[in-house]
Amino acid sequence: MFTRLSGKILAALLGAVSLSLGLGAVASRAAEDAVVIPAPAIDEAGKSGIETAVFAGGCFWGVQGVFQHVKSVKSAVSGYAGGEAATAQYETVSTGTTGHAESVKVTFDPRQVTYGKLLQVFFSVAHNPTQLNFQGPDQGTQYRSALFISDPEQRRVAEAYVAQLDKAHVFKQPIVTKITDYTGFYPAEQYHQDFLTLNPTYPYIAYNDLPKIKNLKQIFPADYRQEPVLVLKAKG
């Protein structure tokens, strides 16, 4: 199973080496299978304007990549949430001692795509919400499943949906996703942004994350868009 490298080694590797894999065999295997789940029975209603939501579900590369392919998402930025600004750096967060989780901040228009729909995608294809403090090969509290809630309506929808899914036993194990108040989000280093799109042949991406994009397209065809909304393109 492919694991991630430290930030310094990864940056050097990406700058010096162009990896080329036979993706047909590798990308067809996913560390975690998607689960088809029902839509939330309770969702936001009547919201207008631009909304943000922060999701944590293992390595932020794959979570960001999934949300960047969801229609009507305005942006999806990889970063850190749950800890202090002073410790929001990759090498420090990777120690598992900062309180941060690798997270993705999603900006969206709730009139076009609801928070409930984003939760459905998150629980179904973006990660496995039954794994406590790990996702696939990644171990530690920085890889925990968590929702950082921006307002009471998001909390109402999230808590109701977790209860709905657990009651329906759609997963083999109970959902362990932490629902906690938003206290701040700190964007990750530039080399982490758009990582899935920019490095599709990187072994970790090919094995763990490209299947998530395939599952998104298959399970949510009406919500899938071929061209992702990229952070670096938006800045440019």
Coordinates of C-alpha atoms in Angstrom, one line a residue:
M1 CA 0.0 0.0 0.0
F2 CA 1.4 3.4 -1.0
T3 CA 2.0 5.9 1.8
R4 CA 3.0 9.6 1.8
L5 CA 6.4 11.1 2.2
S6 CA 7.4 14.0 4.4
G7 CA 6.9 17.5 3.1
K8 CA 10.6 18.2 2.3
I9 CA 11.1 14.8 0.6
L10 CA 7.9 15.1 -1.3
A11 CA 8.7 18.6 -2.6
A12 CA 12.1 17.5 -3.7
L13 CA 10.8 14.4 -5.4
L14 CA 8.1 16.3 -7.3
G15 CA 10.6 18.9 -8.4
A16 CA 13.1 16.3 -9.7
V17 CA 11.2 13.3 -10.9
S18 CA 8.3 12.8 -13.3
L19 CA 6.6 9.5 -12.3
S20 CA 5.0 7.4 -14.9
L21 CA 2.8 4.4 -13.9
G22 CA 0.5 2.1 -15.8
L23 CA -2.6 3.6 -14.2
G24 CA -5.1 1.1 -15.7
A25 CA -4.3 -1.5 -13.1
V26 CA -3.3 0.8 -10.2
A27 CA -6.2 3.3 -10.3
S28 CA -8.8 0.5 -10.5
R29 CA -7.9 -0.4 -6.9
A30 CA -9.0 1.8 -4.1
A31 CA -7.9 1.6 -0.5
E32 CA -11.5 2.2 0.5
D33 CA -14.6 1.3 -1.4
A34 CA -17.4 3.8 -1.9
V35 CA -20.7 3.2 -0.1
V36 CA -24.0 4.2 -1.8
I37 CA -26.0 6.0 0.9
P38 CA -29.4 7.8 0.9
A39 CA -29.6 11.6 0.7
P40 CA -30.1 13.4 4.0
A41 CA -33.7 13.5 5.2
I42 CA -33.0 16.9 6.8
D43 CA -31.2 19.5 4.8
E44 CA -30.7 23.3 4.6
A45 CA -33.5 25.3 3.3
G46 CA -33.9 28.9 2.2
K47 CA -30.2 29.8 2.5
S48 CA -28.8 32.4 0.1
G49 CA -25.3 33.9 -0.5
I50 CA -22.0 32.1 -0.3
E51 CA -21.5 29.5 2.4
T52 CA -18.3 27.7 3.6
A53 CA -17.9 24.3 5.2
V54 CA -14.8 22.5 6.5
F55 CA -14.4 18.7 6.1
A56 CA -11.6 16.5 7.5
G57 CA -11.3 12.9 6.3
G58 CA -7.8 11.6 6.1
C59 CA -5.2 13.0 3.6
F60 CA -6.5 16.3 2.2
W61 CA -5.3 15.5 -1.3
G62 CA -8.2 13.2 -2.0
V63 CA -10.9 15.1 -0.2
Q64 CA -9.9 18.3 -2.0
G65 CA -9.9 16.4 -5.3
V66 CA -13.4 15.0 -4.8
F67 CA -15.0 18.4 -3.9
Q68 CA -13.2 20.1 -6.8
H69 CA -15.1 17.9 -9.1
V70 CA -18.5 18.6 -7.5
K71 CA -20.7 21.0 -9.5
S72 CA -21.4 24.4 -8.0
V73 CA -18.5 24.2 -5.6
K74 CA -16.8 27.6 -5.9
S75 CA -13.5 26.5 -4.3
A76 CA -12.0 23.7 -2.2
V77 CA -8.8 24.5 -0.4
S78 CA -6.5 22.1 1.5
G79 CA -5.5 23.2 5.0
Y80 CA -5.5 22.6 8.7
A81 CA -8.3 23.0 11.3
G82 CA -8.8 22.2 14.9
G83 CA -5.5 23.7 16.2
E84 CA -3.7 27.0 16.6
A85 CA -2.3 29.2 13.8
A86 CA 1.3 28.8 15.2
T87 CA 1.3 25.0 14.5
A88 CA -0.5 25.0 11.1
Q89 CA 2.4 23.7 9.1
Y90 CA 2.6 20.3 7.5
E91 CA 5.7 18.9 9.3
T92 CA 4.3 20.0 12.6
V93 CA 0.7 18.8 12.0
S94 CA 2.2 15.5 10.9
T95 CA 3.4 14.8 14.5
G96 CA -0.2 14.4 15.5
T97 CA 0.3 16.6 18.6
T98 CA -1.2 19.9 17.4
G99 CA -5.0 19.2 17.5
H100 CA -5.1 20.0 13.8
A101 CA -6.7 17.7 11.2
E102 CA -5.9 17.8 7.6
S103 CA -9.0 19.5 6.2
V104 CA -10.6 21.0 3.2
K105 CA -12.5 24.3 3.2
V106 CA -15.3 24.2 0.6
T107 CA -17.0 27.4 -0.6
F108 CA -20.4 26.9 -2.3
D109 CA -23.7 28.5 -3.1
P110 CA -26.4 26.6 -1.1
R111 CA -29.0 27.5 -3.7
Q112 CA -27.1 25.3 -6.2
V113 CA -25.6 22.6 -4.0
T114 CA -26.7 22.1 -0.4
Y115 CA -24.6 21.3 2.6
G116 CA -26.5 18.0 2.9
K117 CA -25.5 17.1 -0.6
L118 CA -21.8 17.8 0.2
L119 CA -22.2 15.6 3.3
Q120 CA -23.6 12.8 1.2
V121 CA -20.6 13.0 -1.1
F122 CA -18.2 13.3 1.9
F123 CA -19.6 10.2 3.6
S124 CA -20.1 8.2 0.4
V125 CA -16.9 8.6 -1.7
A126 CA -14.5 11.1 -0.1
H127 CA -13.5 8.9 2.9
N128 CA -14.6 6.2 5.4
P129 CA -16.4 7.8 8.3
T130 CA -16.1 4.6 10.5
Q131 CA -12.3 4.7 10.8
L132 CA -11.1 6.3 14.1
N133 CA -8.0 8.5 13.8
F134 CA -6.9 7.0 10.5
Q135 CA -7.8 6.7 6.8
G136 CA -6.3 3.9 4.8
P137 CA -2.5 3.9 5.3
D138 CA -2.5 7.2 7.2
Q139 CA -2.4 7.0 11.0
G140 CA -2.9 9.7 13.6
T141 CA -5.4 12.2 14.9
Q142 CA -4.5 14.5 12.1
Y143 CA -6.3 12.1 9.8
R144 CA -9.5 11.9 11.8
S145 CA -12.9 12.2 10.4
A146 CA -14.4 15.6 11.4
L147 CA -16.8 18.3 10.5
F148 CA -16.0 21.8 11.6
I149 CA -19.4 23.6 11.9
S150 CA -19.9 27.2 10.8
D151 CA -23.4 27.8 12.1
P152 CA -26.3 26.1 13.9
E153 CA -28.0 25.0 10.7
Q154 CA -25.0 23.1 9.6
R155 CA -24.8 21.4 13.0
R156 CA -28.5 20.5 12.8
V157 CA -28.1 18.9 9.3
A158 CA -24.9 17.1 10.2
E159 CA -26.1 15.6 13.5
A160 CA -29.4 14.5 11.9
Y161 CA -27.6 12.9 8.9
V162 CA -25.1 10.9 11.1
A163 CA -28.1 9.7 13.2
Q164 CA -30.0 8.8 10.0
L165 CA -27.1 6.8 8.5
D166 CA -26.3 5.0 11.7
K167 CA -29.9 4.0 12.2
A168 CA -30.1 2.7 8.7
H169 CA -26.9 0.7 9.2
V170 CA -25.5 1.7 5.8
F171 CA -22.0 1.2 7.1
K172 CA -20.7 -2.0 8.8
Q173 CA -19.5 0.0 11.8
P174 CA -20.8 3.2 13.6
I175 CA -19.8 6.6 12.2
V176 CA -17.0 8.1 14.3
T177 CA -17.0 11.6 12.6
K178 CA -16.5 14.4 15.2
I179 CA -18.9 17.3 14.8
T180 CA -17.2 20.3 16.3
D181 CA -17.4 24.1 16.1
Y182 CA -15.3 25.9 13.5
T183 CA -12.5 27.8 15.2
G184 CA -10.3 28.7 12.3
F185 CA -8.9 27.3 9.0
Y186 CA -5.3 27.7 7.8
P187 CA -4.5 27.0 4.2
A188 CA -1.8 24.3 3.5
E189 CA 1.4 24.9 1.7
Q190 CA 1.2 25.6 -2.0
Y191 CA 2.6 22.2 -3.0
H192 CA -0.4 20.5 -1.4
Q193 CA -3.0 22.5 -3.4
D194 CA -4.6 20.8 -6.3
F195 CA -2.2 17.9 -5.6
L196 CA -4.5 15.2 -7.1
T197 CA -5.0 17.1 -10.4
L198 CA -1.3 18.0 -10.8
N199 CA 0.1 14.6 -9.8
P200 CA -2.2 11.9 -11.1
T201 CA 0.6 9.4 -11.6
Y202 CA 2.0 9.8 -8.0
P203 CA 1.6 6.3 -6.5
Y204 CA -0.4 7.4 -3.4
I205 CA -2.8 9.4 -5.6
A206 CA -3.2 6.6 -8.2
Y207 CA -3.9 4.0 -5.5
N208 CA -5.9 5.9 -2.9
D209 CA -7.5 8.9 -4.5
L210 CA -8.2 8.6 -8.2
P211 CA -10.7 5.8 -7.5
K212 CA -12.6 8.4 -5.4
I213 CA -13.0 10.6 -8.5
K214 CA -14.2 7.6 -10.5
N215 CA -16.7 6.7 -7.7
L216 CA -18.0 10.3 -7.6
K217 CA -18.7 10.2 -11.3
Q218 CA -20.4 6.8 -11.1
I219 CA -22.5 7.4 -8.0
F220 CA -23.3 11.1 -8.4
P221 CA -23.4 11.6 -12.2
A222 CA -25.7 14.7 -11.9
D223 CA -23.3 16.4 -9.5
Y224 CA -20.0 15.5 -11.2
R225 CA -18.1 18.0 -13.4
Q226 CA -15.2 16.9 -15.6
E227 CA -13.0 20.0 -15.1
P228 CA -12.1 20.6 -11.4
V229 CA -12.2 24.1 -9.9
L230 CA -8.5 24.6 -9.0
V231 CA -7.0 26.8 -6.2
L232 CA -3.9 27.8 -8.2
K233 CA -5.9 28.6 -11.3
A234 CA -8.2 30.8 -9.2
K235 CA -5.1 32.7 -7.8
G236 CA -3.7 33.1 -11.2

